[in-house]
Short mmCIF file of C-alpha atoms in Angstrom, two decimals:
data_model
loop_
_atom_site.label_atom_id
_atom_site.label_comp_id
_atom_site.label_asym_id
_atom_site.label_seq_id
_atom_site.Cartn_x
_atom_site.Cartn_y
_atom_site.Cartn_z
CA MET A 1 112.41 123.44 96.65
CA ALA A 2 111.38 120.52 94.58
CA SER A 3 107.56 119.79 94.14
CA TYR A 4 106.38 117.12 96.32
CA ASP A 5 102.76 117.68 95.82
CA GLU A 6 102.54 115.02 93.08
CA THR A 7 101.07 111.99 94.39
CA THR A 8 101.69 109.79 91.15
CA GLU A 9 104.57 108.98 89.13
CA ASN A 10 104.88 107.54 85.75
CA ARG A 11 106.42 103.87 84.96
CA THR A 12 106.52 102.13 81.57
CA ILE A 13 105.01 98.73 82.44
CA ILE A 14 103.87 95.47 80.35
CA ARG A 15 100.18 95.15 79.87
CA ILE A 16 99.02 91.90 79.15
CA ASP A 17 95.44 91.29 78.01
CA ARG A 18 93.23 89.36 75.70
CA ASP A 19 94.93 91.02 72.62
CA GLY A 20 98.46 90.29 73.64
CA ARG A 21 101.45 91.94 75.50
CA LYS A 22 102.36 95.54 74.86
CA GLU A 23 104.50 98.17 76.69
CA GLU A 24 102.73 101.13 77.97
CA ASN A 25 103.06 104.20 80.28
CA ASP A 26 101.30 103.89 83.13
CA LEU A 27 100.70 105.96 86.40
CA ILE A 28 101.65 104.71 89.89
CA VAL A 29 100.70 105.91 93.28
CA LYS A 30 103.57 107.51 95.17
CA GLU A 31 104.34 106.08 98.51
CA HIS A 32 106.31 108.56 100.62
CA ALA A 33 108.07 107.99 103.89
CA LEU A 34 107.36 110.82 106.38
CA THR A 35 109.00 111.24 109.71
CA ILE A 36 107.14 113.21 112.76
CA THR A 37 109.54 114.75 115.18
CA LEU A 38 108.51 116.13 118.28
CA SER A 39 109.93 118.65 120.64
CA ASP A 40 108.67 120.33 123.95
CA GLY A 41 111.32 123.13 124.04
CA GLU A 42 112.25 121.50 127.63
CA PHE A 43 112.60 117.83 128.11
CA VAL A 44 112.09 116.40 124.61
CA LYS A 45 114.31 117.34 121.72
CA ASP A 46 113.88 116.36 118.15
CA ARG A 47 112.54 112.95 119.12
CA ARG A 48 111.50 110.76 116.15
CA PHE A 49 107.95 109.79 117.18
CA VAL A 50 107.02 107.69 114.07
CA THR A 51 108.07 107.10 110.42
CA MET A 52 104.95 106.34 108.28
CA PHE A 53 104.13 105.58 104.57
CA CYS A 54 101.63 107.98 102.98
CA SER A 55 100.66 109.87 100.02
CA PRO A 56 102.73 112.98 99.61
CA SER A 57 100.03 115.52 100.05
CA ASP A 58 98.39 117.23 102.98
CA ILE A 59 101.56 116.68 105.05
CA GLU A 60 100.59 119.24 107.48
CA GLN A 61 97.12 117.90 107.92
CA LEU A 62 98.40 114.50 108.11
CA GLY A 63 100.76 115.17 110.60
CA ILE A 64 98.37 117.23 113.12
CA GLY A 65 95.58 114.76 112.59
CA PHE A 66 98.23 111.59 113.55
CA LEU A 67 99.02 113.62 116.68
CA LEU A 68 95.23 113.95 117.51
CA SER A 69 94.52 110.48 116.89
CA GLU A 70 97.38 109.12 118.96
CA ASP A 71 96.35 111.39 121.69
CA ILE A 72 99.57 113.43 121.72
CA ILE A 73 97.57 116.59 121.25
CA SER A 74 93.82 117.29 121.88
CA SER A 75 93.68 120.99 120.35
CA ILE A 76 95.62 123.34 117.92
CA ASP A 77 96.83 125.24 121.10
CA ASP A 78 98.84 122.40 122.18
CA ILE A 79 101.21 123.26 118.83
CA ASP A 80 103.43 126.14 119.23
CA ASP A 81 105.16 125.64 115.99
CA MET A 82 105.40 123.30 113.05
CA SER A 83 108.07 123.15 109.97
CA ILE A 84 108.17 120.74 107.02
CA SER A 85 111.65 119.90 105.45
CA ASP A 86 112.12 121.04 101.91
CA ASP A 87 111.80 117.30 100.64
CA SER A 88 108.68 116.69 102.57
CA SER A 89 110.27 113.87 104.36
CA GLU A 90 110.01 115.09 108.00
CA ILE A 91 107.40 117.29 109.97
CA LYS A 92 108.60 118.87 113.34
CA PHE A 93 106.36 119.94 115.97
CA LEU A 94 107.30 122.13 118.63
CA LEU A 95 104.67 121.35 121.36
CA SER A 96 103.49 123.78 124.00
CA SER A 97 103.59 122.99 127.80
CA SER A 98 99.68 122.19 127.70
CA ALA A 99 100.45 118.82 125.83
CA ASN A 100 102.71 117.52 128.38
CA LEU A 101 104.70 115.48 125.92
CA ALA A 102 107.34 114.29 128.25
CA GLU A 103 104.92 112.71 130.60
CA ASN A 104 102.54 111.52 127.64
CA LEU A 105 105.49 109.78 125.96
CA MET A 106 106.44 108.02 129.14
CA SER A 107 102.95 106.57 129.69
CA LYS A 108 102.59 105.33 125.98
CA ARG A 109 105.63 103.40 126.03
CA ASP A 110 104.36 100.22 125.64
CA ILE A 111 101.27 100.93 123.36
CA THR A 112 102.07 101.70 119.77
CA SER A 113 99.25 101.69 117.15
CA GLY A 114 99.19 99.99 113.66
CA CYS A 115 97.15 98.40 111.49
CA SER A 116 95.96 95.52 113.07
CA ARG A 117 99.26 95.05 114.42
CA ASN A 118 100.37 97.25 117.64
CA ILE A 119 97.72 97.97 119.89
CA ASN A 120 95.84 96.49 122.85
CA PRO A 121 92.34 97.32 122.29
CA TYR A 122 91.57 96.66 126.00
CA GLU A 123 93.97 99.08 127.36
CA PHE A 124 92.84 101.53 124.79
CA LEU A 125 89.37 101.27 125.67
CA LYS A 126 90.09 101.81 129.58
CA ASP A 127 90.74 105.32 128.53
CA LEU A 128 88.42 105.96 125.91
CA LYS A 129 85.05 105.93 128.26
CA LEU A 130 82.84 104.79 125.47
CA ASP A 131 79.91 106.21 126.92
CA GLU A 132 76.95 106.04 124.63
CA LEU A 133 77.01 109.02 121.82
CA SER A 134 73.41 110.47 121.87
CA SER A 135 73.58 112.84 118.77
CA ASN A 136 70.37 113.55 117.33
CA ILE A 137 71.56 113.83 114.15
CA ILE A 138 69.00 111.98 111.30
CA VAL A 139 70.09 111.51 107.52
CA SER A 140 68.01 110.05 104.80
CA ALA A 141 68.83 107.33 102.99
CA GLU A 142 68.54 109.32 99.76
CA SER A 143 71.31 111.77 101.07
CA ILE A 144 73.90 109.01 101.69
CA ILE A 145 73.28 107.45 98.41
CA GLN A 146 74.08 111.27 96.94
CA LEU A 147 76.98 111.56 99.25
CA SER A 148 78.29 108.06 98.15
CA ASN A 149 78.09 108.97 94.30
CA GLU A 150 79.81 112.33 94.85
CA PHE A 151 82.58 110.58 96.83
CA GLN A 152 83.18 107.98 94.06
CA SER A 153 83.38 110.95 91.58
CA MET A 154 85.97 112.77 93.64
CA SER A 155 88.44 109.68 94.15
CA THR A 156 90.56 110.83 91.39
CA LEU A 157 93.60 109.46 92.43
CA TYR A 158 92.08 106.09 92.99
CA LYS A 159 90.39 105.98 89.34
CA SER A 160 93.85 107.07 88.13
CA THR A 161 96.17 104.45 90.18
CA GLY A 162 93.60 101.95 91.90
CA GLY A 163 95.90 102.40 94.77
CA THR A 164 94.51 104.46 97.23
CA HIS A 165 91.99 104.92 100.01
CA ALA A 166 89.72 108.02 100.32
CA SER A 167 87.74 109.61 103.35
CA ALA A 168 85.43 112.50 103.61
CA LEU A 169 83.72 114.63 106.00
CA CYS A 170 80.19 115.40 105.28
CA ASP A 171 77.01 116.60 106.41
CA ASP A 172 73.42 115.72 104.87
CA LYS A 173 73.98 118.72 102.41
CA GLY A 174 77.08 117.28 101.00
CA ILE A 175 80.98 116.61 101.30
CA LEU A 176 82.88 119.27 103.29
CA ILE A 177 86.48 117.84 103.23
CA PHE A 178 87.75 115.05 100.73
CA LYS A 179 91.13 113.28 101.25
CA GLU A 180 92.98 110.45 99.63
CA ASP A 181 96.00 108.46 100.68
CA ILE A 182 97.63 105.15 100.34
CA GLY A 183 96.43 104.30 103.88
CA ARG A 184 93.15 104.13 105.21
CA HIS A 185 94.15 105.41 108.60
CA ASN A 186 96.21 108.50 107.09
CA ALA A 187 93.11 109.59 104.89
CA ILE A 188 91.07 110.02 108.15
CA ASP A 189 93.85 111.75 110.01
CA LYS A 190 94.22 114.10 107.31
CA ILE A 191 90.62 115.00 107.68
CA PHE A 192 91.06 115.40 111.47
CA GLY A 193 94.05 117.61 111.17
CA GLU A 194 92.39 120.06 108.56
CA CYS A 195 89.19 120.15 110.94
CA LEU A 196 91.70 121.07 113.88
CA LEU A 197 93.46 123.55 111.75
CA LYS A 198 90.15 125.05 110.52
CA GLY A 199 88.16 124.90 113.74
CA ILE A 200 85.43 122.65 112.25
CA ASN A 201 83.25 120.64 114.72
CA LEU A 202 83.24 116.87 113.96
CA ASP A 203 80.74 115.57 116.37
CA ASP A 204 77.64 116.77 114.35
CA LYS A 205 78.99 115.39 111.05
CA MET A 206 79.36 111.90 109.44
CA ILE A 207 82.82 110.21 108.06
CA LEU A 208 82.76 108.48 104.60
CA SER A 209 85.59 106.10 104.17
CA SER A 210 86.27 103.70 100.93
CA GLY A 211 88.16 101.21 103.39
CA ARG A 212 86.93 98.32 105.75
CA ILE A 213 85.74 99.53 109.18
CA SER A 214 88.09 97.76 111.48
CA SER A 215 88.12 98.50 115.33
CA GLU A 216 90.87 100.76 115.12
CA ILE A 217 88.97 102.75 112.50
CA LEU A 218 85.82 102.67 114.53
CA LEU A 219 87.71 103.92 117.63
CA LYS A 220 89.39 106.50 115.59
CA VAL A 221 86.16 107.98 114.59
CA ALA A 222 84.29 107.12 118.13
CA LYS A 223 87.29 109.31 119.89
CA ARG A 224 86.37 112.17 117.76
CA ARG A 225 82.55 111.77 118.79
CA ILE A 226 81.20 111.36 115.15
CA PRO A 227 78.07 109.61 115.31
CA ILE A 228 77.76 108.03 111.94
CA ILE A 229 80.44 106.34 109.76
CA ILE A 230 79.66 105.23 106.38
CA SER A 231 81.91 102.92 104.23
CA ARG A 232 81.78 101.38 100.78
CA SER A 233 83.11 98.31 102.38
CA ALA A 234 82.56 95.81 105.32
CA PRO A 235 82.81 96.43 109.22
CA THR A 236 84.38 93.71 111.56
CA SER A 237 82.75 92.07 114.17
CA MET A 238 84.96 93.94 116.87
CA ALA A 239 83.92 97.36 115.20
CA LEU A 240 80.61 96.76 115.47
CA LYS A 241 81.05 95.69 119.01
CA PHE A 242 82.34 98.92 119.77
CA ALA A 243 80.13 101.05 117.68
CA ASP A 244 77.17 99.17 120.02
CA GLN A 245 79.07 100.44 122.92
CA ALA A 246 79.65 104.05 121.65
CA GLY A 247 76.44 104.91 119.90
CA ILE A 248 77.84 105.15 116.54
CA THR A 249 75.80 104.24 113.39
CA VAL A 250 77.62 102.20 111.02
CA VAL A 251 76.68 102.01 107.57
CA GLY A 252 78.39 99.62 105.13
CA PHE A 253 78.50 98.64 101.49
CA ALA A 254 77.13 101.89 100.64
CA ARG A 255 77.34 101.52 96.77
CA GLY A 256 74.63 102.72 94.13
CA VAL A 257 71.46 102.73 95.58
CA ARG A 258 72.10 100.08 98.36
CA MET A 259 73.54 100.02 101.61
CA ASN A 260 73.67 97.78 104.85
CA VAL A 261 72.98 99.52 108.39
CA TYR A 262 74.38 97.70 111.27
CA SER A 263 74.03 99.74 114.50
CA TYR A 264 71.63 102.60 115.47
CA GLY A 265 69.67 102.53 112.33
CA TYR A 266 67.19 104.93 113.75
CA ARG A 267 69.75 107.67 112.52
CA ILE A 268 69.01 106.81 108.75
CA GLY A 269 65.54 108.08 107.81
CA MET B 1 87.53 74.47 125.12
CA ALA B 2 85.22 76.70 122.96
CA SER B 3 85.68 76.55 119.23
CA TYR B 4 87.39 79.55 117.97
CA ASP B 5 87.77 78.46 114.48
CA GLU B 6 84.67 80.14 113.39
CA THR B 7 85.71 83.41 111.28
CA THR B 8 82.39 85.06 110.95
CA GLU B 9 79.35 85.83 113.35
CA ASN B 10 75.80 86.57 112.69
CA ARG B 11 73.90 89.81 112.99
CA THR B 12 70.96 91.53 112.43
CA ILE B 13 71.17 94.21 110.06
CA ILE B 14 68.91 96.69 107.90
CA ARG B 15 69.18 96.46 104.30
CA ILE B 16 68.21 99.22 102.31
CA ASP B 17 67.95 98.92 98.65
CA ARG B 18 65.62 99.88 95.63
CA ASP B 19 62.89 97.89 97.19
CA GLY B 20 63.16 99.71 100.45
CA ARG B 21 64.30 98.78 103.88
CA LYS B 22 64.04 95.18 105.63
CA GLU B 23 65.55 93.63 108.43
CA GLU B 24 67.80 90.55 107.40
CA ASN B 25 70.45 88.22 109.22
CA ASP B 26 74.07 88.99 107.78
CA LEU B 27 77.39 87.26 108.19
CA ILE B 28 80.12 89.62 109.79
CA VAL B 29 83.70 88.86 109.69
CA LYS B 30 85.13 88.09 113.04
CA GLU B 31 87.96 90.34 114.24
CA HIS B 32 90.02 88.92 117.09
CA ALA B 33 92.61 90.32 119.43
CA LEU B 34 95.82 87.77 119.77
CA THR B 35 98.48 88.50 121.95
CA ILE B 36 102.14 86.97 121.38
CA THR B 37 103.85 86.38 124.32
CA LEU B 38 107.91 85.70 124.12
CA SER B 39 110.31 83.76 126.87
CA ASP B 40 113.66 82.78 126.49
CA GLY B 41 113.73 80.59 129.76
CA GLU B 42 116.53 82.60 131.11
CA PHE B 43 116.23 86.52 130.70
CA VAL B 44 112.75 87.08 129.15
CA LYS B 45 109.88 85.76 130.71
CA ASP B 46 106.24 86.25 129.00
CA ARG B 47 106.70 89.41 127.76
CA ARG B 48 104.02 90.66 125.53
CA PHE B 49 105.65 91.23 122.04
CA VAL B 50 102.47 92.37 120.33
CA THR B 51 98.62 92.57 120.26
CA MET B 52 97.38 92.10 116.77
CA PHE B 53 94.01 92.25 115.27
CA CYS B 54 93.42 88.94 113.08
CA SER B 55 90.95 86.54 111.83
CA PRO B 56 90.81 83.77 114.38
CA SER B 57 92.11 80.85 112.35
CA ASP B 58 95.46 79.46 111.74
CA ILE B 59 96.60 80.90 114.96
CA GLU B 60 99.95 78.95 115.18
CA GLN B 61 100.86 79.44 111.55
CA LEU B 62 100.08 83.28 112.11
CA GLY B 63 102.25 83.47 115.35
CA ILE B 64 105.16 81.96 113.74
CA GLY B 65 104.66 83.67 110.71
CA PHE B 66 104.65 87.05 112.25
CA LEU B 67 107.76 86.28 114.35
CA LEU B 68 109.67 85.06 111.15
CA SER B 69 108.51 88.32 109.39
CA GLU B 70 109.54 90.40 112.42
CA ASP B 71 113.19 88.59 112.47
CA ILE B 72 112.61 87.17 116.05
CA ILE B 73 113.09 83.81 114.53
CA SER B 74 114.86 82.44 111.50
CA SER B 75 113.96 78.65 111.47
CA ILE B 76 111.73 76.51 113.29
CA ASP B 77 114.64 75.43 115.56
CA ASP B 78 114.24 78.71 117.18
CA ILE B 79 111.17 77.57 118.79
CA ASP B 80 111.46 75.29 121.68
CA ASP B 81 107.71 75.40 122.55
CA MET B 82 104.46 77.06 122.02
CA SER B 83 101.05 77.05 123.46
CA ILE B 84 97.62 78.62 122.59
CA SER B 85 95.27 79.68 125.28
CA ASP B 86 91.79 78.20 125.42
CA ASP B 87 90.08 81.47 123.96
CA SER B 88 92.86 81.94 121.48
CA SER B 89 93.27 85.24 122.69
CA GLU B 90 97.24 84.44 123.68
CA ILE B 91 100.06 82.35 121.68
CA LYS B 92 103.00 81.95 124.13
CA PHE B 93 106.44 81.10 122.59
CA LEU B 94 109.17 79.64 124.19
CA LEU B 95 112.22 80.35 122.12
CA SER B 96 115.71 78.41 122.11
CA SER B 97 118.83 80.04 123.00
CA SER B 98 119.56 80.27 119.06
CA ALA B 99 117.18 82.97 118.67
CA ASN B 100 119.16 85.52 120.90
CA LEU B 101 115.85 86.71 122.10
CA ALA B 102 117.13 89.31 124.80
CA GLU B 103 119.72 90.77 122.54
CA ASN B 104 117.22 90.84 119.59
CA LEU B 105 114.66 92.83 121.46
CA MET B 106 117.21 95.14 122.92
CA SER B 107 118.25 95.94 119.61
CA LYS B 108 114.90 96.38 117.90
CA ARG B 109 113.68 98.82 120.86
CA ASP B 110 113.13 101.71 118.37
CA ILE B 111 111.69 99.99 115.39
CA THR B 112 108.11 98.65 115.12
CA SER B 113 106.15 97.63 112.23
CA GLY B 114 102.70 98.57 111.34
CA CYS B 115 100.69 98.98 108.38
CA SER B 116 102.10 102.26 107.12
CA ARG B 117 102.82 103.48 110.27
CA ASN B 118 105.63 102.49 112.53
CA ILE B 119 108.70 101.34 110.40
CA ASN B 120 111.88 103.28 109.13
CA PRO B 121 112.31 101.85 105.93
CA TYR B 122 115.77 103.17 105.60
CA GLU B 123 117.12 101.43 108.81
CA PHE B 124 115.03 98.32 107.53
CA LEU B 125 116.85 98.27 104.25
CA LYS B 126 120.21 98.65 105.96
CA ASP B 127 119.73 95.19 107.28
CA LEU B 128 118.01 93.59 104.40
CA LYS B 129 120.93 93.32 102.02
CA LEU B 130 118.60 93.61 99.10
CA ASP B 131 121.09 91.82 96.50
CA GLU B 132 119.20 91.24 93.45
CA LEU B 133 117.05 87.96 93.36
CA SER B 134 118.47 85.73 90.37
CA SER B 135 115.77 83.19 90.20
CA ASN B 136 115.41 81.47 87.01
CA ILE B 137 111.68 80.80 87.48
CA ILE B 138 109.56 81.55 84.38
CA VAL B 139 105.79 81.45 84.47
CA SER B 140 103.36 82.01 81.76
CA ALA B 141 100.60 84.72 81.73
CA GLU B 142 98.01 81.75 81.06
CA SER B 143 99.27 80.07 84.43
CA ILE B 144 98.86 83.37 86.06
CA ILE B 145 95.34 84.02 84.75
CA GLN B 146 94.52 80.52 85.94
CA LEU B 147 95.95 81.02 89.19
CA SER B 148 94.00 84.17 89.63
CA ASN B 149 90.73 82.43 88.82
CA GLU B 150 91.71 79.75 91.42
CA PHE B 151 92.28 82.06 94.14
CA GLN B 152 88.96 84.03 93.21
CA SER B 153 87.15 80.92 93.66
CA MET B 154 88.79 79.78 97.02
CA SER B 155 88.03 83.18 98.59
CA THR B 156 85.06 81.93 100.48
CA LEU B 157 85.54 84.29 103.63
CA TYR B 158 85.49 87.07 101.44
CA LYS B 159 82.63 86.33 99.33
CA SER B 160 80.47 85.81 102.46
CA THR B 161 81.47 88.85 104.58
CA GLY B 162 83.47 91.21 101.95
CA GLY B 163 85.64 91.99 105.18
CA THR B 164 88.92 89.96 104.40
CA HIS B 165 92.20 89.58 102.34
CA ALA B 166 93.68 86.58 100.98
CA SER B 167 96.80 85.23 100.11
CA ALA B 168 98.21 82.00 98.58
CA LEU B 169 101.43 80.33 97.99
CA CYS B 170 101.66 78.99 94.34
CA ASP B 171 104.03 77.28 92.01
CA ASP B 172 103.06 77.30 88.07
CA LYS B 173 100.85 74.62 88.49
CA GLY B 174 98.46 75.58 91.04
CA ILE B 175 97.80 77.13 94.51
CA LEU B 176 99.79 75.38 97.39
CA ILE B 177 98.64 77.29 100.56
CA PHE B 178 95.68 79.76 100.74
CA LYS B 179 94.96 81.81 103.64
CA GLU B 180 92.60 84.59 104.50
CA ASP B 181 92.27 87.21 107.16
CA ILE B 182 91.10 90.77 107.74
CA GLY B 183 94.86 92.08 107.49
CA ARG B 184 96.88 91.77 104.28
CA HIS B 185 99.76 91.32 106.33
CA ASN B 186 98.50 88.55 108.57
CA ALA B 187 97.32 86.46 105.21
CA ILE B 188 100.89 86.62 104.02
CA ASP B 189 102.31 85.79 107.67
CA LYS B 190 100.02 82.70 107.96
CA ILE B 191 101.65 81.42 104.73
CA PHE B 192 104.82 81.75 105.99
CA GLY B 193 104.15 80.17 109.47
CA GLU B 194 102.84 76.89 107.49
CA CYS B 195 105.75 76.87 105.30
CA LEU B 196 108.11 76.94 108.19
CA LEU B 197 106.01 74.16 109.93
CA LYS B 198 106.04 72.18 106.83
CA GLY B 199 109.53 72.60 105.59
CA ILE B 200 108.16 74.07 102.32
CA ASN B 201 110.77 76.21 100.32
CA LEU B 202 109.61 79.64 99.72
CA ASP B 203 112.49 80.94 97.13
CA ASP B 204 111.12 79.04 93.96
CA LYS B 205 107.42 79.89 94.34
CA MET B 206 105.24 82.84 93.89
CA ILE B 207 102.93 84.78 96.38
CA LEU B 208 99.26 85.98 95.35
CA SER B 209 97.67 88.67 97.28
CA SER B 210 94.24 90.23 97.16
CA GLY B 211 95.74 93.47 98.51
CA ARG B 212 97.68 96.27 97.39
CA ILE B 213 101.57 95.89 97.32
CA SER B 214 102.79 98.46 99.60
CA SER B 215 106.78 98.66 100.57
CA GLU B 216 106.22 96.65 103.72
CA ILE B 217 104.41 93.82 101.55
CA LEU B 218 107.16 94.01 99.03
CA LEU B 219 109.77 93.83 101.75
CA LYS B 220 108.33 91.05 103.77
CA VAL B 221 108.17 89.00 100.27
CA ALA B 222 111.69 90.09 99.62
CA LYS B 223 112.95 88.67 102.83
CA ARG B 224 111.77 85.34 101.92
CA ARG B 225 113.41 85.52 98.75
CA ILE B 226 110.05 84.97 96.61
CA PRO B 227 110.91 85.94 93.02
CA ILE B 228 107.36 86.85 91.82
CA ILE B 229 104.55 88.56 93.90
CA ILE B 230 101.25 88.69 91.94
CA SER B 231 98.23 91.03 93.21
CA ARG B 232 94.60 91.63 92.13
CA SER B 233 95.42 95.20 92.93
CA ALA B 234 97.91 98.05 92.54
CA PRO B 235 101.64 98.39 93.90
CA THR B 236 103.09 101.84 95.14
CA SER B 237 106.07 103.66 93.89
CA MET B 238 108.19 102.66 96.64
CA ALA B 239 107.20 98.89 96.49
CA LEU B 240 108.40 99.04 92.76
CA LYS B 241 111.73 100.71 93.93
CA PHE B 242 112.36 98.12 96.10
CA ALA B 243 111.37 95.31 93.75
CA ASP B 244 113.72 96.84 91.12
CA GLN B 245 116.40 96.50 93.64
CA ALA B 246 115.79 93.40 94.79
CA GLY B 247 115.26 91.46 91.79
CA ILE B 248 111.48 90.80 92.39
CA THR B 249 108.83 90.18 89.77
CA VAL B 250 105.72 92.61 90.28
CA VAL B 251 102.37 91.78 88.61
CA GLY B 252 99.21 93.85 89.60
CA PHE B 253 95.61 94.07 88.64
CA ALA B 254 95.87 90.40 87.96
CA ARG B 255 92.03 89.96 86.99
CA GLY B 256 90.29 88.05 84.69
CA VAL B 257 92.63 87.59 81.38
CA ARG B 258 94.40 90.71 82.15
CA MET B 259 97.55 91.87 84.10
CA ASN B 260 100.12 94.45 84.46
CA VAL B 261 103.72 93.47 84.82
CA TYR B 262 105.65 96.06 86.54
CA SER B 263 109.29 94.70 87.01
CA TYR B 264 111.47 91.90 85.86
CA GLY B 265 109.20 91.18 82.90
CA TYR B 266 111.14 88.36 81.64
CA ARG B 267 109.74 86.07 84.29
CA ILE B 268 106.38 86.20 82.51
CA GLY B 269 106.62 83.99 79.59
#
């Protein structure tokens, strides 16, 4: 079996700078096509659910996290079996009857989720019941600064290629899980998948992300009842509207010793 | 009619830095839900094609560019009529019979495009016929440096909010069209839409983008036969594989006086 856990490849490029033009070896971030196939052992057989582009690491966590974010599963018990093809291009899930796969796929026919593309936020929100999160978690600005620095130093794939996003699950003591991927959504789904596999609660933790906080990212985090999201980048207006409704603390531009707190600032002590 | 061309909104935030914690007014980038509805005056009536999240500017260009990128139209003659709702939440297209809408939608049923999510690149490639582009365009590294600086100075929405991507159509003399959007794909689609409206050729120009060059971005540009793509950020391995096949020059990390040339370097003089 070929090793598909490498997330970079080498390429000879031409580097142009003040000193001129020279051929050099460079590290390129790998982009990998992963197809998720679903069966329920009864009505649905090997149905291609999605083909996504990702970094070829944590395939299992990504698959599980994606199914969770897309409401195909709600717990690890919804998965009876799982297998990854030798070349890591396909992950097959056999879901248990508790997942109601056939019914679920029927009801979803018209809604697919993408990055700023294929989702109707209002249909989505109807089902979400964004009742305000009332988590009592408080975290100091100092802890966030420390987490943000730790996060930066762990982003090795980004440092070597400049082509990835990172996401981390944290508590106020440190980073618990750290994932990188070419996609903002994938990096977070990998975290969710690992938490489901390991039985880690999400609703008393924080999510750190290198990427912008769009409405889709906010909703993804809100659905997992995570009370605080911290980003090195900016939130959008719609993300903040949903954060207001959902009771989520949004911290943006967390870089060095500075940060902006956009909502529910009482949780940042 | 309300004015929806503002792309930012105000919000009171808490800014924390070395000097402590203070309430301040901040500019947040607006995220807007836009639904594209399609009719052909015969078989298809007001069918919701997509709801996408975007910056509420250049709605017309975005709608047209999106339909072009998704192969729903191939020329401006495929559009008989177009109307935008008062609140800019919906753009309706009446397509001409030349667009073969009903047939086209049937054949697409299984393929939707998103950001690293919902596309099967191999199915996509089958149709693309990536024969090598043989454009003779040559551009100097100095021109690219100049274009990149001009691009930076035009990115005003990014400068005020930190939450957008930008894209530009250029020739070696300067920037011809410049667009910003919360989404990388949208910014490029806005350019394509404007070119279709104005009858501007794409196949002798360059595309500049602030965002990473993923396979989907590369294919979007390849389909328009644009020979050079320049980014301030990194390309992925799959994007470069497709660029090799399609004969496209990829320039990454174009910042200040430096850049990396990843493919078909002979076009960078």
